[in-house]
mmCIF file of C-alpha atoms and ligand atoms in Angstrom:
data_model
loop_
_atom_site.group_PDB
_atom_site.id
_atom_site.type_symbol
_atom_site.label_atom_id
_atom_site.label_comp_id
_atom_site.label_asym_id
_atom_site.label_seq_id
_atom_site.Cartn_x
_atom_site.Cartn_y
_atom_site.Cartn_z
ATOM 1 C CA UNK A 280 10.433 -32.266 31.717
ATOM 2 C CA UNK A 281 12.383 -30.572 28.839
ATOM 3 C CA UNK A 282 10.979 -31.068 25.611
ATOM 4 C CA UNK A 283 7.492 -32.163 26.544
ATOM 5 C CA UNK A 284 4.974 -30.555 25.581
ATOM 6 C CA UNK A 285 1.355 -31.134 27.001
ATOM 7 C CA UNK A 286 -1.977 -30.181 26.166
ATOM 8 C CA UNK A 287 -4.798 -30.431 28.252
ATOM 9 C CA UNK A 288 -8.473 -31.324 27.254
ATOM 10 C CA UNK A 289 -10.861 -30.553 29.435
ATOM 11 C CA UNK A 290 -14.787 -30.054 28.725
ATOM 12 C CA UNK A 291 -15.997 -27.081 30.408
ATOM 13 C CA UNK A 292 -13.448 -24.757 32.928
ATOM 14 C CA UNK A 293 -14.891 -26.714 35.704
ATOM 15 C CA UNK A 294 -13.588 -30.136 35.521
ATOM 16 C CA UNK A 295 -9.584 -28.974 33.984
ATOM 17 C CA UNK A 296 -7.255 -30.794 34.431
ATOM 18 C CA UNK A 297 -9.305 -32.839 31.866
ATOM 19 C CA UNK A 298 -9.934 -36.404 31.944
ATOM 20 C CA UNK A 299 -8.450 -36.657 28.429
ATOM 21 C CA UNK A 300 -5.104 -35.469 28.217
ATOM 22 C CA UNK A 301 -3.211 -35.239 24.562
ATOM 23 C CA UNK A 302 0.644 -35.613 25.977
ATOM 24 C CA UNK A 303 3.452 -35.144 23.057
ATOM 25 C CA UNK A 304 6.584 -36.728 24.777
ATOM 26 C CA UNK A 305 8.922 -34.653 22.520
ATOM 27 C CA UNK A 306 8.749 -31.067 20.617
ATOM 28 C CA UNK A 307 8.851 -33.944 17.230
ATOM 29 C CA UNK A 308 5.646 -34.818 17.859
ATOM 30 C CA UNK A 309 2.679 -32.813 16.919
ATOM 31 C CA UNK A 310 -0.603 -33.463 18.075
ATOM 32 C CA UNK A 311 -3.078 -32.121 15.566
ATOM 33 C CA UNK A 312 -6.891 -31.805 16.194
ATOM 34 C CA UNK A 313 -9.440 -31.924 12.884
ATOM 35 C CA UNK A 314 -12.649 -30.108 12.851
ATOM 36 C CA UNK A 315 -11.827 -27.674 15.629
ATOM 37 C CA UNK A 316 -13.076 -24.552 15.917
ATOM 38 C CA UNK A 317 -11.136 -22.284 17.797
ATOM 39 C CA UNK A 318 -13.718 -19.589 19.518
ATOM 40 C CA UNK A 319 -12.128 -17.754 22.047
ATOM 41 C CA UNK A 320 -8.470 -17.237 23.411
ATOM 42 C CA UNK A 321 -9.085 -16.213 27.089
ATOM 43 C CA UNK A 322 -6.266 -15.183 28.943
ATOM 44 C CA UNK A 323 -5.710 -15.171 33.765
ATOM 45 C CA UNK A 324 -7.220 -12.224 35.563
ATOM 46 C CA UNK A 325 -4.098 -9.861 34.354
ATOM 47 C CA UNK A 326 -4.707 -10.375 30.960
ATOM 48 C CA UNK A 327 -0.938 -11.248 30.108
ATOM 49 C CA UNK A 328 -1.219 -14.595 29.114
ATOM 50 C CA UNK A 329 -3.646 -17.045 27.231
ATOM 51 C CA UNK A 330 -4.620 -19.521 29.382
ATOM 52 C CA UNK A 331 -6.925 -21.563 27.638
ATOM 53 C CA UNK A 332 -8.207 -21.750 23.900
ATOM 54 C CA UNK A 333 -11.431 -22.379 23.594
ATOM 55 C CA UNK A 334 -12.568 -24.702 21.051
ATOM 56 C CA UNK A 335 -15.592 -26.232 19.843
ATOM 57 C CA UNK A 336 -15.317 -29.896 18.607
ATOM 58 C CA UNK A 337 -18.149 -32.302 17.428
ATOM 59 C CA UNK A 338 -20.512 -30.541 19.700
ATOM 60 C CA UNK A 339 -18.216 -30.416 22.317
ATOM 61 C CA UNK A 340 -16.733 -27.810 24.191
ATOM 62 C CA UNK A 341 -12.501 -28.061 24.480
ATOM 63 C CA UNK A 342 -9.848 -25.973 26.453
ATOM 64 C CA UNK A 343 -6.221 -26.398 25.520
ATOM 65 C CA UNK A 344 -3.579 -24.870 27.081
ATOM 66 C CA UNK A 345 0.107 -24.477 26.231
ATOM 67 C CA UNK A 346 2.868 -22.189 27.106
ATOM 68 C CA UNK A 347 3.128 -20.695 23.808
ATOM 69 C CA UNK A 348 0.151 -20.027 21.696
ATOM 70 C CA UNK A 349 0.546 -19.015 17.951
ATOM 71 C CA UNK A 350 -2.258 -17.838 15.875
ATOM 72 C CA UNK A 351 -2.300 -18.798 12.251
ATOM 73 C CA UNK A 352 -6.135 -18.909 10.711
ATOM 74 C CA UNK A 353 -5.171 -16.645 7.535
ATOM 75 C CA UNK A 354 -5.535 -12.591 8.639
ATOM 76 C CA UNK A 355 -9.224 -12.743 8.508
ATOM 77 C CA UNK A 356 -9.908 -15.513 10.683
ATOM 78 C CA UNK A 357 -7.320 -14.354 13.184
ATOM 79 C CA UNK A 358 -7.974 -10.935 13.451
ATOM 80 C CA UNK A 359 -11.607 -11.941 14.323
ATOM 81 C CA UNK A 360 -10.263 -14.517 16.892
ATOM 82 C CA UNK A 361 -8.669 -11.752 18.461
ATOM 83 C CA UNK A 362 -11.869 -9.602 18.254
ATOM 84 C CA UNK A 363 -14.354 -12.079 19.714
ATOM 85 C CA UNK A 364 -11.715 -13.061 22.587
ATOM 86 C CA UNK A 365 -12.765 -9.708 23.873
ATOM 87 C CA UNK A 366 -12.859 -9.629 27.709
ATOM 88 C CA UNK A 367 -12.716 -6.872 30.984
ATOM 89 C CA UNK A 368 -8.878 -6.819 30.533
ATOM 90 C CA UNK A 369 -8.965 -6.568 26.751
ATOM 91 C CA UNK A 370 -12.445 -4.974 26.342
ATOM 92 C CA UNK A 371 -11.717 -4.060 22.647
ATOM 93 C CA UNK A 372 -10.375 -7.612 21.460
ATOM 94 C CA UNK A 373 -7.256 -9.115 22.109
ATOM 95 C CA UNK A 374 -4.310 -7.289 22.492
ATOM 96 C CA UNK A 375 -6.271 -4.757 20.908
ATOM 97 C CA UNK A 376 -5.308 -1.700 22.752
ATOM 98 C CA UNK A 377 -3.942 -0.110 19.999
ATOM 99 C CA UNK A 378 -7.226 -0.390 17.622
ATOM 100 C CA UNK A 379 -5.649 -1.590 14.907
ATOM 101 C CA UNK A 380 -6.839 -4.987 14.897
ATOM 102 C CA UNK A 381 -9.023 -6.173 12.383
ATOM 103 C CA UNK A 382 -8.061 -2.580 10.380
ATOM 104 C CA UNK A 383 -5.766 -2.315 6.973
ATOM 105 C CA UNK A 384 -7.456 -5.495 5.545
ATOM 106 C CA UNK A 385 -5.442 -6.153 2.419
ATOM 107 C CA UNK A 386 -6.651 -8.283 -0.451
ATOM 108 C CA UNK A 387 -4.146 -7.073 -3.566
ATOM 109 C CA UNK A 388 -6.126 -5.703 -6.939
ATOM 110 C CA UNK A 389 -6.200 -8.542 -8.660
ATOM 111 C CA UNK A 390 -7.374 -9.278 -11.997
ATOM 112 C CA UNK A 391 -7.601 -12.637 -13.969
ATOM 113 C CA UNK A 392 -7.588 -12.374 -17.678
ATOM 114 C CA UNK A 393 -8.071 -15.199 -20.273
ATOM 115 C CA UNK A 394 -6.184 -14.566 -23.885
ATOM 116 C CA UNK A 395 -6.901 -17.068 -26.500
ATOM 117 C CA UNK A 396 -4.230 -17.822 -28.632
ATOM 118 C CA UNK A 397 -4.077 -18.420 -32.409
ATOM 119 C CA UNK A 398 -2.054 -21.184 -31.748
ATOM 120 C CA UNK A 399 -3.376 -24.048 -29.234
ATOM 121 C CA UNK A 400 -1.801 -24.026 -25.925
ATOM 122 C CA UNK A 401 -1.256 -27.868 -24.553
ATOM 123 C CA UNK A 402 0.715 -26.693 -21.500
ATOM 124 C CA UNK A 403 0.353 -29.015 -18.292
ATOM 125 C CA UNK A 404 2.199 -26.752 -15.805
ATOM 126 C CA UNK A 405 1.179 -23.266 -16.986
ATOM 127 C CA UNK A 406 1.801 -21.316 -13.939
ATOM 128 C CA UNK A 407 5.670 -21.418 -13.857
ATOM 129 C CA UNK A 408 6.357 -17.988 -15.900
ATOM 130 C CA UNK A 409 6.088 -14.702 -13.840
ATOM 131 C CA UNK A 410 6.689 -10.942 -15.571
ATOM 132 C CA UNK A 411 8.045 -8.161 -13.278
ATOM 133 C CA UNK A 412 9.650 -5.791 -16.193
ATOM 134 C CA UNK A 413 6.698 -3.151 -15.383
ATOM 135 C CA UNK A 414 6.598 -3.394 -11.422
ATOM 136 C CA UNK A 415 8.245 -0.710 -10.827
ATOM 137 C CA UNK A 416 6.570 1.756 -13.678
ATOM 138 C CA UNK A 417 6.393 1.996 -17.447
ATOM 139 C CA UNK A 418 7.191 4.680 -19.624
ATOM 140 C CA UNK A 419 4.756 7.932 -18.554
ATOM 141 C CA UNK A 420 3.847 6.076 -15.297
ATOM 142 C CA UNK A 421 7.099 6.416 -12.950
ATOM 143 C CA UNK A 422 5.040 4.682 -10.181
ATOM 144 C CA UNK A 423 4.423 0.816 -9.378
ATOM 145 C CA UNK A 424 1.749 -1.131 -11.494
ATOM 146 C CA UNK A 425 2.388 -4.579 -10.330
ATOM 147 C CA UNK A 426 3.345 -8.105 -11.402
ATOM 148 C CA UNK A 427 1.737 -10.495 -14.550
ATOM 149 C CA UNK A 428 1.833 -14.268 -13.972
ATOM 150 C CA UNK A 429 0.509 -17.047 -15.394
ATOM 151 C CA UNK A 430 -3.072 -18.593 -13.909
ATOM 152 C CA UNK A 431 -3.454 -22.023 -13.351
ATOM 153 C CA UNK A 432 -4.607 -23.587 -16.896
ATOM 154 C CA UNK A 433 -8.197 -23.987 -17.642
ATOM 155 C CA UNK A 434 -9.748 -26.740 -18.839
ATOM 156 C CA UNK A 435 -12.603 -27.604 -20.751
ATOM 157 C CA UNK A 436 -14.442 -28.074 -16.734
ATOM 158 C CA UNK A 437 -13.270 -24.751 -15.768
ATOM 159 C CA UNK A 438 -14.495 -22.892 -19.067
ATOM 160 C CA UNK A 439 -18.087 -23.251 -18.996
ATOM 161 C CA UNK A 440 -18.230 -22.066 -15.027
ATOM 162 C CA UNK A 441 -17.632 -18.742 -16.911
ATOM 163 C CA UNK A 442 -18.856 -19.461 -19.851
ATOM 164 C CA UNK A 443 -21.738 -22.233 -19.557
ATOM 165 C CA UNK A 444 -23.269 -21.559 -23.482
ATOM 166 C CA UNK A 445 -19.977 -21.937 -25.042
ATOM 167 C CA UNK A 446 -20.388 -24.975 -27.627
ATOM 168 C CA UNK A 447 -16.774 -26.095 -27.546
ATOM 169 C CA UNK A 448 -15.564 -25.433 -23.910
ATOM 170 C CA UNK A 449 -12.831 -28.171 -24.826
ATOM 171 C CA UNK A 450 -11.558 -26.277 -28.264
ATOM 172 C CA UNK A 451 -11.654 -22.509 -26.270
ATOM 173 C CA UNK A 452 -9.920 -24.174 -23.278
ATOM 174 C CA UNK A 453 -7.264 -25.832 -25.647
ATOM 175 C CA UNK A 454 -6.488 -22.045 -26.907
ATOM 176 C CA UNK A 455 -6.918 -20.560 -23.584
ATOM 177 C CA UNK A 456 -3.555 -18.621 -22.066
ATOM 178 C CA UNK A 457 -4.632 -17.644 -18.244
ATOM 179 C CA UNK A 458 -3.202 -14.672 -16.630
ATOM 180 C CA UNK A 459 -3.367 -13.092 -13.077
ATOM 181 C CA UNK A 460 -2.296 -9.404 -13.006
ATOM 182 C CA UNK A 461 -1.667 -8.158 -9.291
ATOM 183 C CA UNK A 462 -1.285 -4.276 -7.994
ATOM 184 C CA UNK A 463 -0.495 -3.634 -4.590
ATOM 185 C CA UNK A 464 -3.508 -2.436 -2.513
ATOM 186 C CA UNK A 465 -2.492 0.237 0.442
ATOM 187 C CA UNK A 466 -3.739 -0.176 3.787
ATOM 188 C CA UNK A 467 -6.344 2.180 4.827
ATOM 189 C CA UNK A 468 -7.377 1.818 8.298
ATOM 190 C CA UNK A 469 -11.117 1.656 7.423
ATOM 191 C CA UNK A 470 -10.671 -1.681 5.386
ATOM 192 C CA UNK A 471 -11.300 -4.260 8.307
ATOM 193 C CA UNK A 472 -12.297 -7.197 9.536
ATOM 194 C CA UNK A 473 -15.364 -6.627 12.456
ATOM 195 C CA UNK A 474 -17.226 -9.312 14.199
ATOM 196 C CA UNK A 475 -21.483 -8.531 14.648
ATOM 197 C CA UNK A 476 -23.067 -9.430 17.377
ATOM 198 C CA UNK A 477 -23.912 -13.515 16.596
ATOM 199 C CA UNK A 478 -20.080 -13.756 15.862
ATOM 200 C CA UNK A 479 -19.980 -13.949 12.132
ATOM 201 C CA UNK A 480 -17.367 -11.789 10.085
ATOM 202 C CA UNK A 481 -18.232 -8.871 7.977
ATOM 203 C CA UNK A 482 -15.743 -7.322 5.700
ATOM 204 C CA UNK A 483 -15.588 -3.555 4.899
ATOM 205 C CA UNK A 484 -12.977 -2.697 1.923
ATOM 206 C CA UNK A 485 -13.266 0.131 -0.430
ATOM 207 C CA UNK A 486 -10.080 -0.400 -3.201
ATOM 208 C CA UNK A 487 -7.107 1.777 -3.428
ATOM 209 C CA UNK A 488 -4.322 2.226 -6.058
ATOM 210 C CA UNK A 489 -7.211 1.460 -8.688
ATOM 211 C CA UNK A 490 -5.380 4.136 -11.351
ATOM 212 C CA UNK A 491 -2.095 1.629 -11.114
ATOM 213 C CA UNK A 492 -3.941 -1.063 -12.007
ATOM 214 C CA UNK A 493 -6.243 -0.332 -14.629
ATOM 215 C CA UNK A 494 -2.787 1.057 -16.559
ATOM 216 C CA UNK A 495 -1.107 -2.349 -15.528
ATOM 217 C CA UNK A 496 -4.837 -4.172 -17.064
ATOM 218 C CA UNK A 497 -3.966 -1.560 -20.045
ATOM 219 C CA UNK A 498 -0.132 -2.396 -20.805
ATOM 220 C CA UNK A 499 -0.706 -6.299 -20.311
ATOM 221 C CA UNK A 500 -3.936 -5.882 -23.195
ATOM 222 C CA UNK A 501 -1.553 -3.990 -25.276
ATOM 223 C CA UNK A 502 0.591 -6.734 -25.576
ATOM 224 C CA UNK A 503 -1.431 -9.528 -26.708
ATOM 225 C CA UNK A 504 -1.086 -9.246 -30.329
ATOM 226 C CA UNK A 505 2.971 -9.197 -29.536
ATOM 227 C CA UNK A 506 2.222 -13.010 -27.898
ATOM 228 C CA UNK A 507 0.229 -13.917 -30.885
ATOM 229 C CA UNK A 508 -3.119 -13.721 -29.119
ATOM 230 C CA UNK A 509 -6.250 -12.211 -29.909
ATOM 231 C CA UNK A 510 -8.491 -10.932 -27.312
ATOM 232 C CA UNK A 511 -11.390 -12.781 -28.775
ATOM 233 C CA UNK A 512 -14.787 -11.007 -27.588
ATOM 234 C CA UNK A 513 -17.399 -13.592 -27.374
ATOM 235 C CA UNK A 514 -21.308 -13.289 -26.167
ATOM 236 C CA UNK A 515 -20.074 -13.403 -22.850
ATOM 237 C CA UNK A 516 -17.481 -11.219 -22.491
ATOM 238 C CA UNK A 517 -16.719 -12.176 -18.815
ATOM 239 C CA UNK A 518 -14.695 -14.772 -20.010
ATOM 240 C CA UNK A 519 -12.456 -12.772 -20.365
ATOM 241 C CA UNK A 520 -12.325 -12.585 -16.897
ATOM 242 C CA UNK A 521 -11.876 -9.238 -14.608
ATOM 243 C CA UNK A 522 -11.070 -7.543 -11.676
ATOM 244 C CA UNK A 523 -12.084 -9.725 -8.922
ATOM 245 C CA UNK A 524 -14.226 -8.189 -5.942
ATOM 246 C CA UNK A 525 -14.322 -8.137 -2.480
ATOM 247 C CA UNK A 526 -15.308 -11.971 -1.712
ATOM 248 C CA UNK A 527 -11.836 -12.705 -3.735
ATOM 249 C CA UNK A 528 -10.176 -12.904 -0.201
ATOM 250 C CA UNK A 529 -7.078 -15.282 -1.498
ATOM 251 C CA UNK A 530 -4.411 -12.536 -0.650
ATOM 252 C CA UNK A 531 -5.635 -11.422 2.383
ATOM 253 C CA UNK A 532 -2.764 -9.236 4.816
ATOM 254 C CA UNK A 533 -2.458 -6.956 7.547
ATOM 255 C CA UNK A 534 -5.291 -7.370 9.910
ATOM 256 C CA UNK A 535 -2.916 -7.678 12.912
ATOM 257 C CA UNK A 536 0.042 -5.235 11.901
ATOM 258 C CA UNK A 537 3.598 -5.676 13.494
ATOM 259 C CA UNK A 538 5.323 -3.008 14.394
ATOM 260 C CA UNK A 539 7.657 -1.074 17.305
ATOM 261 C CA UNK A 540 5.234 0.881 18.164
ATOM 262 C CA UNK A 541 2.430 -0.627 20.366
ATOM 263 C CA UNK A 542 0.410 2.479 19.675
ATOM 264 C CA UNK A 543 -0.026 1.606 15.987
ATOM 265 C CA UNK A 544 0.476 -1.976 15.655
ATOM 266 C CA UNK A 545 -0.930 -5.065 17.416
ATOM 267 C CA UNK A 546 2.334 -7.182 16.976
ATOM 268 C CA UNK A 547 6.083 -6.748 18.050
ATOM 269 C CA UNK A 548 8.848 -7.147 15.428
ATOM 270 C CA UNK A 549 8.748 -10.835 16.731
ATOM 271 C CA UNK A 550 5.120 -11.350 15.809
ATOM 272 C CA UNK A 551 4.454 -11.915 19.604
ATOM 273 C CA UNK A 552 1.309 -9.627 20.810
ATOM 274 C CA UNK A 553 2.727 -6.259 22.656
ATOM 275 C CA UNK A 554 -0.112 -6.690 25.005
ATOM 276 C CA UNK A 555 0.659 -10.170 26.270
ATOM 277 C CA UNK A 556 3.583 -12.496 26.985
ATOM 278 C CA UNK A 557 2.600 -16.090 25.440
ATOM 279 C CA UNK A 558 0.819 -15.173 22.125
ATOM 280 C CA UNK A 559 1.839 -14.735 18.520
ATOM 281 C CA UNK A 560 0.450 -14.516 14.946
ATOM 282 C CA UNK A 561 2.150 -15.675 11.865
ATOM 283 C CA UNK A 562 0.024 -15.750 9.029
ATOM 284 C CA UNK A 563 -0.102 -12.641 6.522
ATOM 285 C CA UNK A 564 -2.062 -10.654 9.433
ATOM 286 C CA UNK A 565 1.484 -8.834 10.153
ATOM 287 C CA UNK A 566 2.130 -7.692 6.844
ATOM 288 C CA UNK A 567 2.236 -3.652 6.964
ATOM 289 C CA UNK A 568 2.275 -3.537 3.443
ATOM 290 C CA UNK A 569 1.022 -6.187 0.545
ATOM 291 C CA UNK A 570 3.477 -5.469 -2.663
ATOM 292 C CA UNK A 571 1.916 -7.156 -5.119
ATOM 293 C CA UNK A 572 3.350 -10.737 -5.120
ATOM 294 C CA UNK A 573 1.819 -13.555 -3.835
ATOM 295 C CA UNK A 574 1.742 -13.612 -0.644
ATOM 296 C CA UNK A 575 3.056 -16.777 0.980
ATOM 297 C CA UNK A 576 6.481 -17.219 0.703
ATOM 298 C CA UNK A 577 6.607 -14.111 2.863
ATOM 299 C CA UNK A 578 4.041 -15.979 5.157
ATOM 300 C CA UNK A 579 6.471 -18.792 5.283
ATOM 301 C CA UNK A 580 9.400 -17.331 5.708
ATOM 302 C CA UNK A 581 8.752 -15.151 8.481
ATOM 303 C CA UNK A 582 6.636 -18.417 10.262
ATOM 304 C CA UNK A 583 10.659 -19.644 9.821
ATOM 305 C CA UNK A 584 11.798 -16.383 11.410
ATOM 306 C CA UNK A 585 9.299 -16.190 14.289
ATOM 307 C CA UNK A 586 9.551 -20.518 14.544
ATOM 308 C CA UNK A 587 13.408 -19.706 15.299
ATOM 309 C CA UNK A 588 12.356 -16.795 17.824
ATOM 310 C CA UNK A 589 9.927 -19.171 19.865
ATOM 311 C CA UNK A 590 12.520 -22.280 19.897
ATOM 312 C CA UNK A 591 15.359 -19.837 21.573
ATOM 313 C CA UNK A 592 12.190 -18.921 23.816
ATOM 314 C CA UNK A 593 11.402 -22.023 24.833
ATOM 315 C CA UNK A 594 15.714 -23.472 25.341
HETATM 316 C C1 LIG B 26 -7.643 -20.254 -5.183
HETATM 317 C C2 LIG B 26 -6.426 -19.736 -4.473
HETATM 318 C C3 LIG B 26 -5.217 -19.713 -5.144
HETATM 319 C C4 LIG B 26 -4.076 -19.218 -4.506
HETATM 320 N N1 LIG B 26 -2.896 -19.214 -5.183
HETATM 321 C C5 LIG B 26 -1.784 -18.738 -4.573
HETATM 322 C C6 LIG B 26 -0.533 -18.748 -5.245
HETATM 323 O O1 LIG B 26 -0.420 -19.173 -6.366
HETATM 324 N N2 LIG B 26 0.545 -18.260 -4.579
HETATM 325 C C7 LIG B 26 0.460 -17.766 -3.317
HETATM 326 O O2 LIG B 26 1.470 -17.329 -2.756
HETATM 327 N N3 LIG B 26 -0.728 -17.748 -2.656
HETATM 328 C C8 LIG B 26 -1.828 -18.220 -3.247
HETATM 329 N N4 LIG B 26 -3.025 -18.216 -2.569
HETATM 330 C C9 LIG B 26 -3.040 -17.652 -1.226
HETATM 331 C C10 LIG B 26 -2.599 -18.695 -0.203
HETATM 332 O O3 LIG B 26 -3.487 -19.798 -0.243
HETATM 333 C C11 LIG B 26 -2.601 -18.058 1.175
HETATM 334 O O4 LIG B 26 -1.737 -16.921 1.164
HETATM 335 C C12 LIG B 26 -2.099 -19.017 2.233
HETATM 336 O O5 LIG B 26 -2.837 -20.217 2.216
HETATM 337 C C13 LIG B 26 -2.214 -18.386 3.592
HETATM 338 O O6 LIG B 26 -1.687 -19.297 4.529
HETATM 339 P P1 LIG B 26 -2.122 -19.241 6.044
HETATM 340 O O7 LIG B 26 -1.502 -20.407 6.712
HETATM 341 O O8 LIG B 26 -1.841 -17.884 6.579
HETATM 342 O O9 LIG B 26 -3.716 -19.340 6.039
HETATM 343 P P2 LIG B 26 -4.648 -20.515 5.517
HETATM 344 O O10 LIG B 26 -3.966 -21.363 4.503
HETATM 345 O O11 LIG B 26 -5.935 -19.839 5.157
HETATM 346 O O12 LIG B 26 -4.848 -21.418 6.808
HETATM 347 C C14 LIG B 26 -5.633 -20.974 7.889
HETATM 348 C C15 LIG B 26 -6.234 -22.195 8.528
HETATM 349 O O13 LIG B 26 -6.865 -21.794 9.738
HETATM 350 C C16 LIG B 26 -8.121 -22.437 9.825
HETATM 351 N N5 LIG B 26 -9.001 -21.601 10.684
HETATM 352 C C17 LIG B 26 -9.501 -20.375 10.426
HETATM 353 N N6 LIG B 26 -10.211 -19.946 11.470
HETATM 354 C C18 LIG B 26 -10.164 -20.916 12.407
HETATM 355 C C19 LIG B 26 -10.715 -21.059 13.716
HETATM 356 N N7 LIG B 26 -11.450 -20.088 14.288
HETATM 357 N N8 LIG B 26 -10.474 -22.211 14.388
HETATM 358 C C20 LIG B 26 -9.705 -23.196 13.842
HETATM 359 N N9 LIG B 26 -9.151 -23.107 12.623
HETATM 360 C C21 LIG B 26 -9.389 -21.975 11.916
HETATM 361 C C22 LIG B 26 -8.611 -22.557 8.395
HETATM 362 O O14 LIG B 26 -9.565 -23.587 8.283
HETATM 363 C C23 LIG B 26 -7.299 -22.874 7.671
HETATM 364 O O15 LIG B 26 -7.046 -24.245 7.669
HETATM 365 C C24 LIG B 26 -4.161 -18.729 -3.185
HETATM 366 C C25 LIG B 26 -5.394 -18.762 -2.497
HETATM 367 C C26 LIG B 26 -6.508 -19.262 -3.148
HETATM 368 C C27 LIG B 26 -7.824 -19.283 -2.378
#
């Protein structure tokens, strides 16, 4: 029937078509399932299409099964979906014949730095102003250093997460300005994403681009007295906040790389797997490259692009 989309519940492979059936009369109506754990994708003998997604539910095992599949657990999660759906016609993950899956993990070089103003600063919506005058380069530096943007404000329950001795987390809080400086990370195919053995993720990253960043770190300090703010060094001079380290996954990109080229990417330009027929990914997991802007406007704009793709697919 056109327009209906149906997915099938079944508990075990044995017993499909399931006794409980989830029907969606209509492409308006979406179905969604909470607390599901998707384990496996496992695709028919050829190894061309996902057939059924595997997923564990209340301590229950589930198989859906659509004509289209898309992928979308953040570039982390779905890279090691891909990885542990590993079978005899994709013995290195899925759609995985390139290697490159799970490789180029992205995060950004991100720093969050706290000024403290002389003046207090009773702001509500502080993240609303954005600097880009020194993306490109400054001065002696003709290379990129990044973007500057405001941090979410803290408050007087952030503060002493950093800070827990301060006597007047309210008063520092009040004179708090947040920033979030961001450099663009490169890919280096050693950063990835790997499943071990008992299926849980391990990350290997080892920073790039460090030089642009520390100068970007340099140029935004150098301009605090300019705002009126004094970089105030207190007993615990974390507060001041830093470059954040590898469990600071919030920009994570390019696990799952798109590309022409099936020999060095995992994706087509349409985000659909080169390896198989049914099955795309649209979170940051394409990205090739991370620039060093937040990340997901991009992520929803090309979910847009690739949502466009998959409706002419599916006319
Ligand atoms: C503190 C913080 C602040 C941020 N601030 C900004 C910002 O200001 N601007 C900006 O652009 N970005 C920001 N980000 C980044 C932004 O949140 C991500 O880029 C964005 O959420 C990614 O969207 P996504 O849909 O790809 O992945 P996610 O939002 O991570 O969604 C993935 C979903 O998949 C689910 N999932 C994962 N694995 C499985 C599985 N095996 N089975 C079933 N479900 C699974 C997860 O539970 C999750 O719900 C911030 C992130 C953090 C953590």
């Amino acid at each position: 029937m056109p327009g209906r989309v149906v997915l099938e519940l079944g508990v075990g492979a044995e017993d499909r078509p399931a006794a409980r059936r989830i029907v969606a009369e209509d492409r308006d109506n979406v179905t969604l399932l909470t607390n599901a754990y998707v384990s496996r994708l496992e695709t028919g003998a050829d190894g061309r299409r996902v057939e059924r997604v595997v997923v564990e539910r209340d301590g229950e095992r589930l198989e859906l099964s659509a004509d289209v599949m898309v992928v979308s657990a953040g570039a982390i999660n779905s890279a090691a979906l891909l990885l542990r759906s590993a079978s005899d016609a994709h013995p290195d993950g899925l759609g995985n014949g390139s290697g490159v899956v799970g490789r180029n993990l992205m995060l950004h070089n991100n720093s969050s730095l706290i000024a403290f103003s002389n003046t207090p600063n009773p702001t509500k919506f502080q993240k609303t102003l954005g600097i880009n005058d020194f993306y490109f380069g400054d001065g002696d530096w003709p290379y990129p250093l990044g973007a500057i943007q405001m941090l979410g404000k803290s408050d007087a329950v952030v503060i002493p997460f950093d800070d827990p001795d301060h006597p007047d987390p309210a008063d520092l809080a009040l004179h708090a300005i947040d920033f979030w400086l961001t450099t663009e990370d490169l890919p280096r195919l050693d950063n990835r994403v790997t499943v071990k053995l008992d299926g849980g993720i391990s990350l290997s990253y080892r920073p790039t681009n460090i030089e642009a960043h520390k100068r970007l770190v340099a140029k935004f300090k150098s301009l605090l007295e300019t705002m009126r703010c004094r970089n105030e060094v207190r007993d615990n001079p974390h507060y001041l906040g830093g470059k954040l380290g590898i469990s600071a996954v919030a920009h994570q990109n390019g696990t799952v790389r798109f590309g022409t080229d099936s020999t060095t990417s995992a994706l087509d330009v349409n985000c659909k797997l080169h390896e198989l027929d049914n099955t795309y990914v649209v979170d940051s997991s394409f990205f090739v490259s991370s620039s060093a802007v937040n990340p997901t406007l991009t992520i929803i704009a090309n979910a847009l692009r690739v949502a466009d793709h998959i409706a002419d697919r599916l006319r």
